[in-house]
Coordinates of C-alpha atoms in Angstrom, one line a residue:
M40 CA 71.5 90.7 -59.9
S41 CA 69.4 89.3 -58.0
N42 CA 68.9 89.3 -54.1
D43 CA 70.4 85.6 -53.1
S44 CA 73.4 86.5 -55.5
P45 CA 77.4 86.5 -54.7
K46 CA 77.9 90.4 -53.8
L47 CA 81.1 91.8 -56.2
T48 CA 84.0 94.2 -55.2
P49 CA 83.4 97.8 -58.5
R50 CA 86.3 95.4 -59.8
Q51 CA 85.2 92.7 -60.0
Q52 CA 81.9 93.6 -61.2
E53 CA 83.5 95.4 -63.2
I54 CA 85.9 92.0 -65.1
F55 CA 82.1 90.6 -64.4
E56 CA 80.0 93.0 -67.4
L57 CA 83.5 92.3 -69.4
I58 CA 83.3 88.9 -69.4
Q59 CA 80.0 88.4 -70.0
Q60 CA 80.7 92.0 -73.4
A61 CA 83.1 89.5 -74.6
I62 CA 80.9 86.8 -75.2
A63 CA 78.4 89.0 -76.7
T64 CA 80.0 90.9 -79.1
T65 CA 82.2 88.0 -80.3
G66 CA 81.4 84.9 -79.1
A67 CA 83.8 83.8 -77.3
P68 CA 85.2 85.7 -73.0
P69 CA 88.1 87.1 -73.6
T70 CA 91.9 85.8 -72.2
R71 CA 93.3 86.7 -69.8
A72 CA 96.2 89.4 -71.1
E73 CA 93.2 90.7 -72.8
I74 CA 91.1 92.0 -69.3
A75 CA 94.2 93.6 -68.1
N76 CA 94.6 95.5 -71.1
Q77 CA 91.7 96.4 -70.9
L78 CA 91.8 96.9 -67.5
G79 CA 95.2 98.6 -67.3
F80 CA 96.3 96.2 -65.0
R81 CA 99.9 96.1 -65.4
S82 CA 99.3 92.2 -65.8
A83 CA 97.5 89.5 -66.6
N84 CA 98.3 87.9 -63.5
A85 CA 96.3 90.6 -62.0
A86 CA 93.0 89.2 -64.3
E87 CA 93.7 85.9 -63.6
E88 CA 93.3 86.5 -58.8
H89 CA 89.7 87.7 -60.2
L90 CA 88.3 85.5 -62.4
Q91 CA 89.7 83.3 -59.8
A92 CA 88.3 85.5 -56.7
L93 CA 84.9 85.4 -58.9
A94 CA 84.8 81.2 -59.5
R95 CA 85.4 81.2 -56.3
K96 CA 82.6 83.5 -55.9
G97 CA 80.8 81.0 -58.3
V98 CA 79.1 83.2 -60.8
I99 CA 82.6 81.9 -63.0
E100 CA 84.0 78.8 -64.3
L101 CA 87.1 78.5 -64.8
V102 CA 88.7 75.2 -67.3
G103 CA 91.9 74.6 -67.6
G104 CA 93.8 74.4 -71.0
T105 CA 92.6 77.1 -72.3
S106 CA 93.3 81.2 -72.8
R107 CA 89.5 81.1 -72.5
G108 CA 88.7 78.6 -70.3
I109 CA 86.9 81.2 -68.9
R110 CA 82.6 80.0 -67.9
L111 CA 79.4 81.6 -67.0
K112 CA 77.2 79.3 -64.6
A113 CA 74.0 78.4 -65.5
G114 CA 72.8 80.6 -61.4
T115 CA 74.7 83.2 -63.2
L116 CA 72.9 83.9 -66.2
R117 CA 69.9 82.9 -65.0
G118 CA 70.0 85.2 -61.5
L119 CA 71.0 88.1 -65.1
H120 CA 68.2 87.9 -66.6
E121 CA 65.1 88.1 -63.9
T122 CA 67.7 91.6 -63.1
R123 CA 67.5 92.4 -67.1
R124 CA 63.7 92.4 -66.6
A125 CA 63.8 94.5 -63.7
P126 CA 62.3 97.7 -65.2
A127 CA 64.5 100.1 -62.4
S128 CA 67.9 98.1 -64.4
A129 CA 66.7 97.0 -67.6
G130 CA 69.6 97.1 -70.3
K131 CA 71.9 96.6 -67.6
S132 CA 73.7 93.2 -68.2
R133 CA 74.1 91.6 -71.4
L134 CA 73.4 87.7 -71.7
G135 CA 77.0 85.7 -72.1
S136 CA 76.4 84.0 -75.4
L137 CA 78.5 80.2 -73.9
S138 CA 77.4 80.0 -71.6
G139 CA 78.7 76.4 -69.4
L140 CA 75.5 74.6 -69.6
T141 CA 75.8 70.5 -68.6
A142 CA 72.7 68.5 -70.0
G143 CA 73.2 67.3 -67.2
N144 CA 71.1 70.8 -65.7
L145 CA 68.1 70.9 -68.2
P146 CA 66.1 70.8 -68.0
L147 CA 64.9 73.0 -65.1
P148 CA 62.3 72.5 -63.6
G149 CA 59.3 75.5 -63.3
L150 CA 61.4 77.7 -66.5
E151 CA 60.1 78.0 -70.7
Q152 CA 62.0 75.3 -72.0
L153 CA 62.5 75.3 -75.4
V154 CA 63.1 72.5 -77.4
L155 CA 66.0 72.5 -80.1
P156 CA 67.2 69.4 -82.9
L157 CA 71.0 68.1 -82.9
V158 CA 72.1 67.9 -85.6
G159 CA 74.7 64.7 -86.5
R160 CA 76.2 64.5 -89.3
V161 CA 75.5 66.3 -93.1
A162 CA 74.7 65.4 -96.4
A163 CA 76.4 67.3 -99.0
G164 CA 73.5 69.3 -100.6
H165 CA 70.9 69.3 -97.6
P166 CA 69.3 71.6 -96.1
I167 CA 71.9 71.7 -92.6
L168 CA 68.1 71.3 -90.6
A169 CA 66.9 67.5 -92.7
Q170 CA 65.2 65.7 -90.7
E171 CA 68.2 62.3 -91.7
H172 CA 70.8 65.6 -89.9
I173 CA 68.4 65.2 -86.5
E174 CA 69.9 62.9 -83.7
Q175 CA 67.1 63.8 -81.1
S176 CA 66.2 66.4 -79.0
Y177 CA 67.5 69.1 -76.1
A178 CA 65.0 70.8 -74.3
V179 CA 66.8 74.2 -72.9
E180 CA 65.9 77.4 -70.6
P181 CA 65.2 80.2 -74.0
S182 CA 66.9 82.9 -71.0
L183 CA 70.1 81.6 -71.7
F184 CA 70.7 83.0 -75.4
T185 CA 71.6 85.9 -76.3
R186 CA 69.8 85.8 -79.1
T187 CA 67.2 82.5 -80.0
P188 CA 69.2 79.3 -81.4
D189 CA 67.1 76.9 -83.7
Y190 CA 69.4 74.1 -83.6
L191 CA 72.1 72.4 -81.6
L192 CA 75.3 71.2 -84.2
R193 CA 78.2 68.0 -81.7
V194 CA 81.7 69.6 -82.7
K195 CA 83.8 67.8 -83.1
G196 CA 87.4 68.2 -82.9
M197 CA 89.8 70.3 -80.5
S198 CA 90.6 73.0 -84.2
M199 CA 88.7 76.0 -81.0
R200 CA 90.2 74.1 -77.9
D201 CA 92.3 78.4 -77.1
A202 CA 88.0 79.6 -77.6
G203 CA 86.6 77.2 -74.7
I204 CA 84.6 75.0 -77.1
L205 CA 85.4 71.2 -77.3
D206 CA 85.2 68.1 -78.5
G207 CA 81.5 66.7 -77.6
D208 CA 80.5 69.7 -77.0
L209 CA 77.2 71.2 -78.3
L210 CA 76.8 74.5 -79.8
A211 CA 73.3 77.0 -80.2
V212 CA 73.8 78.1 -83.4
A213 CA 71.5 80.9 -84.5
R214 CA 70.8 80.4 -88.7
T215 CA 71.8 83.5 -90.6
R216 CA 73.7 84.6 -93.7
E217 CA 75.7 87.0 -92.6
A218 CA 78.5 87.5 -89.7
R219 CA 81.2 90.2 -88.3
N220 CA 85.6 89.8 -88.4
G221 CA 85.8 88.3 -85.3
Q222 CA 81.8 86.2 -85.2
I223 CA 82.3 82.4 -83.5
V224 CA 80.4 80.2 -86.8
V225 CA 78.9 77.0 -88.2
A226 CA 80.3 77.0 -91.6
R227 CA 79.4 73.8 -94.1
L228 CA 82.1 72.9 -97.6
G229 CA 80.2 70.9 -99.2
D230 CA 80.1 67.6 -96.9
E231 CA 81.4 69.3 -94.1
V232 CA 80.1 71.4 -91.0
T233 CA 83.4 73.6 -89.6
V234 CA 83.2 75.5 -86.3
K235 CA 85.2 79.2 -87.0
R236 CA 86.0 82.5 -86.2
F237 CA 85.5 84.9 -88.8
Q238 CA 87.4 86.7 -90.9
R239 CA 86.9 88.7 -93.8
N240 CA 88.6 90.8 -96.6
A241 CA 89.8 91.5 -99.4
Q242 CA 89.9 88.3 -100.8
G243 CA 87.5 86.6 -99.0
V244 CA 86.7 84.9 -96.0
T245 CA 89.5 83.0 -93.7
L246 CA 87.4 80.1 -90.9
L247 CA 90.0 80.8 -87.9
P248 CA 90.8 77.9 -85.6
E249 CA 91.0 79.0 -81.6
N250 CA 94.4 76.4 -81.9
P251 CA 98.0 76.9 -82.9
D252 CA 97.7 73.4 -83.9
F253 CA 95.5 73.2 -86.6
E254 CA 95.5 76.3 -90.0
P255 CA 93.1 78.2 -90.8
I256 CA 90.8 77.5 -94.1
L257 CA 90.9 80.0 -96.9
V258 CA 87.4 80.1 -98.9
G259 CA 87.8 82.3 -101.6
P260 CA 85.5 83.1 -105.0
D261 CA 86.4 79.7 -106.1
T262 CA 86.1 77.3 -103.6
P263 CA 83.1 75.2 -103.8
D264 CA 79.8 74.4 -101.8
F265 CA 80.2 76.9 -99.1
E266 CA 77.3 78.3 -97.1
L267 CA 77.9 80.2 -94.0
E268 CA 76.0 78.4 -91.6
G269 CA 74.8 80.0 -88.4
L270 CA 75.7 82.1 -85.2
A271 CA 77.7 79.8 -81.8
V272 CA 75.3 81.5 -79.2
G273 CA 75.5 79.1 -76.9
L274 CA 76.8 76.5 -75.4
I275 CA 76.4 72.9 -73.7
R276 CA 78.6 70.9 -72.5
K277 CA 77.9 66.9 -71.9
D278 CA 78.3 65.3 -68.5
F279 CA 77.1 62.2 -68.5

């Protein structure tokens, strides 16, 4: 972290790095129970106390109403990126994938910008980045992502609520046709584009929601028009 960053206790630093690792690996922050289990706490309440301390120090933001409502703040991510560039600390930090940025904070003056198209409604049989699908463009800071995104997708619905992905959010997506189990993906089923957690087994692919009010989507060999469009690598929350 930069010299201007808040000083963390060793335990807070451990939790902070665990959050970064979970986001970079799976595309979503850990739950309190997962933090407690990973670090040997007796209960999730102990993890919550440390998270509240990190929030007070301004390095994370806690979002109510969701078990994975933990976001790395933009200023923290910039500090991490600067630290990663320093030779003495190269490789020590991994950048969080779901950044918790708001479009009201973008673009960031004096920093290199990446211009991403915002994809709206997608027509069946057309590439997702076809010109007719592009609503507008946003300028973002490239260093906020572990992997450079190719486009933004407007999230519709609350099926990924418990991963901290809400209706109206702009999801940063890196194009790919492959995914590992547990990653958050963008998939196309006909003319519907959906954001779900990816799971593959011998029977096929299951697209898992992060909200108990929604059912998993089973994708078998005979499912027509299924395409994996990309991986979630960031999130922009509009505040205007």
